[in-house]
mmCIF file of C-alpha atoms and ligand atoms in Angstrom:
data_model
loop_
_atom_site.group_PDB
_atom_site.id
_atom_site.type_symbol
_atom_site.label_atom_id
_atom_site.label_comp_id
_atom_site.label_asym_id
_atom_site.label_seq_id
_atom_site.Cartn_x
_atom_site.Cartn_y
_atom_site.Cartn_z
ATOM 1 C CA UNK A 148 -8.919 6.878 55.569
ATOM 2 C CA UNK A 149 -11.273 9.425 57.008
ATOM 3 C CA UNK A 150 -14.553 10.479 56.086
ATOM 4 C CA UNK A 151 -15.486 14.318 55.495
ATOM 5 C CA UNK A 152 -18.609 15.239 54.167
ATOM 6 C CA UNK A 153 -19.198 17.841 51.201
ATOM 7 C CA UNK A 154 -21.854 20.366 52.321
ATOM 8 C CA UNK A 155 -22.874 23.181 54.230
ATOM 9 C CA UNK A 156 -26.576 21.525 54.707
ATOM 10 C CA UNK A 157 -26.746 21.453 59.242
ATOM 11 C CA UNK A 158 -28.996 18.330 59.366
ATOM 12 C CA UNK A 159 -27.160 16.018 56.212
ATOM 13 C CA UNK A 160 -24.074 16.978 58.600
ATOM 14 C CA UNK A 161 -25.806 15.764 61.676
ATOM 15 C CA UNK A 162 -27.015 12.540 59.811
ATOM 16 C CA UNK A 163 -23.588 11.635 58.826
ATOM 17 C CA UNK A 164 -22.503 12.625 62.238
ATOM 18 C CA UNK A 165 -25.259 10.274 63.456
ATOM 19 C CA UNK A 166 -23.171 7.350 61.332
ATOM 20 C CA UNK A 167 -20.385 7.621 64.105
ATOM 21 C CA UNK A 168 -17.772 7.584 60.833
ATOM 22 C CA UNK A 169 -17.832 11.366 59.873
ATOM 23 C CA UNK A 170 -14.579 12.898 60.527
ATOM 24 C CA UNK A 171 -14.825 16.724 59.101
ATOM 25 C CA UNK A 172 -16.635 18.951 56.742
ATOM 26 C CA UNK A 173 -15.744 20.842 53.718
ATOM 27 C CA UNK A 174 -17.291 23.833 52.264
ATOM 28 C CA UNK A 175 -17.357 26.193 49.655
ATOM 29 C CA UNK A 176 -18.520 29.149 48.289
ATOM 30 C CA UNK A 177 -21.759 27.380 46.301
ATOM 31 C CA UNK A 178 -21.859 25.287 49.219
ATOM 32 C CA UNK A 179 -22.595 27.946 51.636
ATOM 33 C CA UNK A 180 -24.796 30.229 48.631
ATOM 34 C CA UNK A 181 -26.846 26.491 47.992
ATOM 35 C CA UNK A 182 -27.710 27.056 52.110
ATOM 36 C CA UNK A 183 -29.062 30.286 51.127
ATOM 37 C CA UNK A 184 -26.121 31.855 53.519
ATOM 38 C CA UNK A 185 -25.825 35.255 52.375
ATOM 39 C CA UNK A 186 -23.630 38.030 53.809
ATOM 40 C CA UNK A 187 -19.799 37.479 56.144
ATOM 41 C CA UNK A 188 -21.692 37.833 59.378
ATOM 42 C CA UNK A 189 -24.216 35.161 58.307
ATOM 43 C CA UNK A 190 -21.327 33.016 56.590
ATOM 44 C CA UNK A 191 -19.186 32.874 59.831
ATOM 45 C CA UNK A 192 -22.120 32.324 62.421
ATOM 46 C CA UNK A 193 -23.291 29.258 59.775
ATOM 47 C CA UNK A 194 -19.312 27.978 59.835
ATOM 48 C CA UNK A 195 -19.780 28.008 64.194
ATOM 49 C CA UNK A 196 -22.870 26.144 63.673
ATOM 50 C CA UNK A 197 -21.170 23.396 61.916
ATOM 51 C CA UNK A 198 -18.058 23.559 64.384
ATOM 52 C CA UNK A 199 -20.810 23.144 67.080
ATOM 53 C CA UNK A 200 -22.103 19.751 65.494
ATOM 54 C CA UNK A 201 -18.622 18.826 64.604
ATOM 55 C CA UNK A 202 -15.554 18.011 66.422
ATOM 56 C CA UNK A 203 -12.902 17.191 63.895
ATOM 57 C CA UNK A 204 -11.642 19.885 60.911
ATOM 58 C CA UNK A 205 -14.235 22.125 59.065
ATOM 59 C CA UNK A 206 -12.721 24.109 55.888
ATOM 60 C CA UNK A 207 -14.130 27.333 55.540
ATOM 61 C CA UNK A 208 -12.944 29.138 51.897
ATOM 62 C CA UNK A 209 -11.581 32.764 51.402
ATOM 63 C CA UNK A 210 -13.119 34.557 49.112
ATOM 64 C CA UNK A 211 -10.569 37.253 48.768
ATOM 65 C CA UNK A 212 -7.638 36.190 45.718
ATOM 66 C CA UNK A 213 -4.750 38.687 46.773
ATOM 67 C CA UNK A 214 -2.314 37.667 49.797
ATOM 68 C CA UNK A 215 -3.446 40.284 52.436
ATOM 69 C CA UNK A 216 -6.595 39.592 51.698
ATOM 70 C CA UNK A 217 -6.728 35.908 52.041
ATOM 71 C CA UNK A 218 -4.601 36.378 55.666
ATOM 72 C CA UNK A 219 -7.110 38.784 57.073
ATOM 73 C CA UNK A 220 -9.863 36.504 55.888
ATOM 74 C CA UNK A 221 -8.224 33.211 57.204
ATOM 75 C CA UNK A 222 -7.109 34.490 60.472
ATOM 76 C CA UNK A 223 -10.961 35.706 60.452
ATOM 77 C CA UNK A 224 -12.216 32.209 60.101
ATOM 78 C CA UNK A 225 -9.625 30.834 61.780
ATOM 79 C CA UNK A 226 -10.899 32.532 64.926
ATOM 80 C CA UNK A 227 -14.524 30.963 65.219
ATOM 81 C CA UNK A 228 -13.559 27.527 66.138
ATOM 82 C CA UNK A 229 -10.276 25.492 66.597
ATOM 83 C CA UNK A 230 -11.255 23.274 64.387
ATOM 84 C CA UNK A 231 -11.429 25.449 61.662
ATOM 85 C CA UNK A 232 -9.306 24.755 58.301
ATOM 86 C CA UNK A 233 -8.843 27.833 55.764
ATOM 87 C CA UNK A 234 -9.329 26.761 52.540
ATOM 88 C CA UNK A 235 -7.047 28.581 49.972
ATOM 89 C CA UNK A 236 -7.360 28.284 46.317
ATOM 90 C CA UNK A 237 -4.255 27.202 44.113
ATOM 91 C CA UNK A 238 -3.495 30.252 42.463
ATOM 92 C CA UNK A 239 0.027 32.517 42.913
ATOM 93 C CA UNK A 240 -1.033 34.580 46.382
ATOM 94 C CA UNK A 241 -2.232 30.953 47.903
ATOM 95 C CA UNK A 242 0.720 29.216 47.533
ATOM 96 C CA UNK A 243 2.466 32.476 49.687
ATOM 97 C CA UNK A 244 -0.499 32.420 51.769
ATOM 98 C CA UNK A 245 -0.320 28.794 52.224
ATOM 99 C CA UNK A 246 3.655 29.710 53.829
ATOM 100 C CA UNK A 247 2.382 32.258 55.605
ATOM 101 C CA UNK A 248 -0.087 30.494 57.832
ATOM 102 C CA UNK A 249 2.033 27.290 58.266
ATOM 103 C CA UNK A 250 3.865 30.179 59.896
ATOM 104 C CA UNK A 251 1.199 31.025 62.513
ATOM 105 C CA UNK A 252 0.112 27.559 62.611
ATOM 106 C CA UNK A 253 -3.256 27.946 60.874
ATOM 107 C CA UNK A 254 -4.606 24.931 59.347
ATOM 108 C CA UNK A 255 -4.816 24.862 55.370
ATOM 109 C CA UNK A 256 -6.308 22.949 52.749
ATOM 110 C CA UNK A 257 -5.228 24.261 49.384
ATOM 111 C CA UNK A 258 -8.326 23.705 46.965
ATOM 112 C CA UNK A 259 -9.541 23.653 43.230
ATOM 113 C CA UNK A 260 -6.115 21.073 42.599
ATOM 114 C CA UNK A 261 -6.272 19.512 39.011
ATOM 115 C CA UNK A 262 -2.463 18.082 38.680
ATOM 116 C CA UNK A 263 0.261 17.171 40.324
ATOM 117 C CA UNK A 264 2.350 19.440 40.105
ATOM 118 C CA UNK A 265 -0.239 21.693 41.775
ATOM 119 C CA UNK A 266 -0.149 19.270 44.319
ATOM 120 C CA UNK A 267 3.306 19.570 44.834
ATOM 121 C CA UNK A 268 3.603 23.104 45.098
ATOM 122 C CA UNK A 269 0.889 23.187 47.836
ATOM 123 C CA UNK A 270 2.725 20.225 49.837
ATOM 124 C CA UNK A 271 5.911 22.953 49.463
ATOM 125 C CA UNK A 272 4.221 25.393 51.003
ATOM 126 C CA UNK A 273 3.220 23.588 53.727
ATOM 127 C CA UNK A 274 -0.494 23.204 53.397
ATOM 128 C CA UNK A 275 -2.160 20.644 55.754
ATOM 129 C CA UNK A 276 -4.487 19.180 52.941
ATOM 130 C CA UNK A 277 -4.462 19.287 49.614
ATOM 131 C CA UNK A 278 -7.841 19.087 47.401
ATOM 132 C CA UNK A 279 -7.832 17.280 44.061
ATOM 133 C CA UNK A 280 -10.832 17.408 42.393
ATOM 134 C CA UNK A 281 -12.094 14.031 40.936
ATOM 135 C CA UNK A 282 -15.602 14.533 39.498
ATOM 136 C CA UNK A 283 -14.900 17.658 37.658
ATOM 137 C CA UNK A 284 -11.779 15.487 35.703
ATOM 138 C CA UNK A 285 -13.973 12.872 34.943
ATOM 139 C CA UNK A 286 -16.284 15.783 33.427
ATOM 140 C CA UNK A 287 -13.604 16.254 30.968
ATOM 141 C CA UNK A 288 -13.790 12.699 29.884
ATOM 142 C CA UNK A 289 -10.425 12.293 31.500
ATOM 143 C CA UNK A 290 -9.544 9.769 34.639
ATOM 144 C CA UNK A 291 -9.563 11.821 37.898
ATOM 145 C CA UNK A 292 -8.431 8.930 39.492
ATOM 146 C CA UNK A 293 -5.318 8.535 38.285
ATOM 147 C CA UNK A 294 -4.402 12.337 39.827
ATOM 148 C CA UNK A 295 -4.519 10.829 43.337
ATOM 149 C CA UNK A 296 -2.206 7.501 42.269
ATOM 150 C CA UNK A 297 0.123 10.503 41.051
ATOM 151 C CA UNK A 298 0.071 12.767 44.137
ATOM 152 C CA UNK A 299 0.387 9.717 46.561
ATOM 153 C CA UNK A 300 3.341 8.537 44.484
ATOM 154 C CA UNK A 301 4.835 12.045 44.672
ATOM 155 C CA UNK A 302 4.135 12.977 48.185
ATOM 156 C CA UNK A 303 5.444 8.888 49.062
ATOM 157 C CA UNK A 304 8.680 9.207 47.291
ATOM 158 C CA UNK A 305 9.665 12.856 48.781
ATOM 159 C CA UNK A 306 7.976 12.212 52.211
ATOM 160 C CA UNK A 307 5.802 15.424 52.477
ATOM 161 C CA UNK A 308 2.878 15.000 55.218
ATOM 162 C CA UNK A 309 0.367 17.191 53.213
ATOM 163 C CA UNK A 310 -2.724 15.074 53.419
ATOM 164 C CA UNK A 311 -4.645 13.792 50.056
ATOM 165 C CA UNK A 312 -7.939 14.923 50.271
ATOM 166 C CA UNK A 313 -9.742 13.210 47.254
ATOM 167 C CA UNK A 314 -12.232 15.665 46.615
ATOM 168 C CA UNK A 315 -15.203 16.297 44.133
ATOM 169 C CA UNK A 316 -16.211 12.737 45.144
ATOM 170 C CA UNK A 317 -19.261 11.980 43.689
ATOM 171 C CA UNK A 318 -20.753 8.084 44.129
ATOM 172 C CA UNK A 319 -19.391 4.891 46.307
ATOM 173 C CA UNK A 320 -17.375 3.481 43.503
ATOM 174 C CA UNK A 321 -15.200 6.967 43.242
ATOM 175 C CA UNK A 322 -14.834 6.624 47.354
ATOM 176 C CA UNK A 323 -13.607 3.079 47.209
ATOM 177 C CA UNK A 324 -10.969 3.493 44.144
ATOM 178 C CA UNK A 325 -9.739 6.952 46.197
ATOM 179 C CA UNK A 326 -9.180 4.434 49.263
ATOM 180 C CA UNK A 327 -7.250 2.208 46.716
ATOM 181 C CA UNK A 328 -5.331 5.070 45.102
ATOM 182 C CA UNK A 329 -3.675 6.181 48.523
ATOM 183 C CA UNK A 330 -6.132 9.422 49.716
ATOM 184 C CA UNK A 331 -6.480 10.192 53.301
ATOM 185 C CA UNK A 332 -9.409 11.764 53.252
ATOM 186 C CA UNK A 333 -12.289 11.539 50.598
ATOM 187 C CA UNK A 334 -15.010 14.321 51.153
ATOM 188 C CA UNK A 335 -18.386 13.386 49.754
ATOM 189 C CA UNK A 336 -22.303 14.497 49.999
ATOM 190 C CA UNK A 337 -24.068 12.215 52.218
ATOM 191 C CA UNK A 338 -25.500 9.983 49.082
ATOM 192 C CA UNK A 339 -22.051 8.869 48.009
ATOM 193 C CA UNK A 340 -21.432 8.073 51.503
ATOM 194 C CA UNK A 341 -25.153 6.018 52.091
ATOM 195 C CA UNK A 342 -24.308 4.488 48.698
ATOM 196 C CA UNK A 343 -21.564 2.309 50.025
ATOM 197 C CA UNK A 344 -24.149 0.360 52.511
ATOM 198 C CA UNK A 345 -25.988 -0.707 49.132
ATOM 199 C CA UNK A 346 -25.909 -4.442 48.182
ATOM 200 C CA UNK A 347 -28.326 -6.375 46.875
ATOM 201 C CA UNK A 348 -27.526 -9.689 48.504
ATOM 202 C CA UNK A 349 -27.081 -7.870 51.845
ATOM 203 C CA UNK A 350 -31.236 -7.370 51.675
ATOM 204 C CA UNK A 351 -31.518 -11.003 49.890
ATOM 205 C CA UNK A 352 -29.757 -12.414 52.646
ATOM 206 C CA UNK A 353 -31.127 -9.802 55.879
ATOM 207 C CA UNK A 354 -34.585 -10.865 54.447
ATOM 208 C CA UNK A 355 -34.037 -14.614 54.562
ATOM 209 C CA UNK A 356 -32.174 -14.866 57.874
ATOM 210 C CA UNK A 357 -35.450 -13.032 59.478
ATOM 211 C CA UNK A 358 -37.722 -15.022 57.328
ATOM 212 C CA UNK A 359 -36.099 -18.580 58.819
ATOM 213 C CA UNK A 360 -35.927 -17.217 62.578
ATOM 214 C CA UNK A 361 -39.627 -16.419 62.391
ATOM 215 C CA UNK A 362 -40.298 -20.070 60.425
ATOM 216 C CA UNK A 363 -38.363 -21.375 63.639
ATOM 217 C CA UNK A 364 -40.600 -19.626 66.184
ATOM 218 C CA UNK A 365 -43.309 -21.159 65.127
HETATM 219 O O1 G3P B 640 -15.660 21.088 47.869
HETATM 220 C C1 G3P B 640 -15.005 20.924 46.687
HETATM 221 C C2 G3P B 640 -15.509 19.801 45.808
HETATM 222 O O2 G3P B 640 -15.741 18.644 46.564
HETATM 223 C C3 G3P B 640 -16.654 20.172 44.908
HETATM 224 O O3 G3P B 640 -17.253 19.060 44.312
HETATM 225 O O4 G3P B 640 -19.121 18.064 43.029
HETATM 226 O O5 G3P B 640 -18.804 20.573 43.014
HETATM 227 O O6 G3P B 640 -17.233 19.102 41.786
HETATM 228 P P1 G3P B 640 -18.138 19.221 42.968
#
């Protein structure tokens, strides 16, 4: 499974860069406005910062919602790095949008997912990743989970390639049942990522190994 992390924040990016595990980025829109990245110019020399830092895929969102727009915008974005992925929201134009650069061999990753048969139409349409969001289900006091189980199952049964990302990843536990459930990708802030080093007997045990060496020294 690889390891994106969920921000547009330069040095959390180089931290989990630092890791050795981080395999992408994803952004969005409050992403990028939580940065304090205002303006398109601003927006796409931020996205070539974080191409600069990191070698494997970086989505970048359109903002535009009707098909021309979104393929003007993508082939924008698509143009500061090669490692660029357009993300493309799951609404009517996307889907066509999502066909349209398979076409010229852009890089998608069809976002804001919340069933499965979104999924499906997005896998259709040849997008390279598709987002389902897991936190903001939970929010609704339903299991997010389970949407990744469903999408794996589907995408399993009628071989599509379309990669799960499990997205809207919030703590360690959510990254470990996505694992389970069949994602390829989970994308989470850096916490949810630090989280998963946490153990209580790990320190318990760390602290009494060095304790015993230095009782040994003497
Ligand atoms: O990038 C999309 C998604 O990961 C957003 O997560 O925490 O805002 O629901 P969240």
């Amino acid at each position: 499974m690889k390891f994106f992390i969920d921000t547009a924040n330069l040095a959390q990016i180089s931290e989990a860069k630092e890791l050795g595990i981080l395999d992408g980025v994803t952004t969005n829109p409050s992403l990028m406005a939580k940065e304090g990245v205002t303006g398109k110019s601003n927006i796409y020399k931020h996205y070539k910062k974080i191409c600069d830092i990191v070698s494997g895929d970086v989505s970048a969102e359109v903002i535009s919602t009707d098909f021309a727009g979104m393929i003007k915008e993508g082939k924008e974005l698509a143009m500061i790095s090669d490692n660029i992925v357009v993300k493309v929201p799951m609404i009517k134009d996307g889907i066509k949008a999502l066909v349209e650069f398979n076409k010229l061999e852009i890089k998608t990753n069809c976002t804001l997912v919340f069933s499965a048969g979104q999924a499906l139409l997005a896998a259709k349409a040849g997008a390279t990743y598709v987002s389902p969001f897991i936190g903001r289900i939970d929010d609704m006091s339903w299991t997010g989970m389970n949407l990744i189980s469903d999408i794996f199952e589907v995408y399993s049964m009628q071989g599509f390639d379309t990669e799960i990302l499990a997205a809207s990843i919030r703590n360690g536990l959510h990254i470990v049942d996505a694992a389970k459930a069949g994602a390829d990708v989970v994308t989470c802030p850096l916490d949810a990522i630090l989280s998963l080093l946490k153990h209580p007997l790990t320190d318990i045990g760390l602290a009494k190994f060095l304790e015993d060496h230095a009782k040994a020294a003497k």
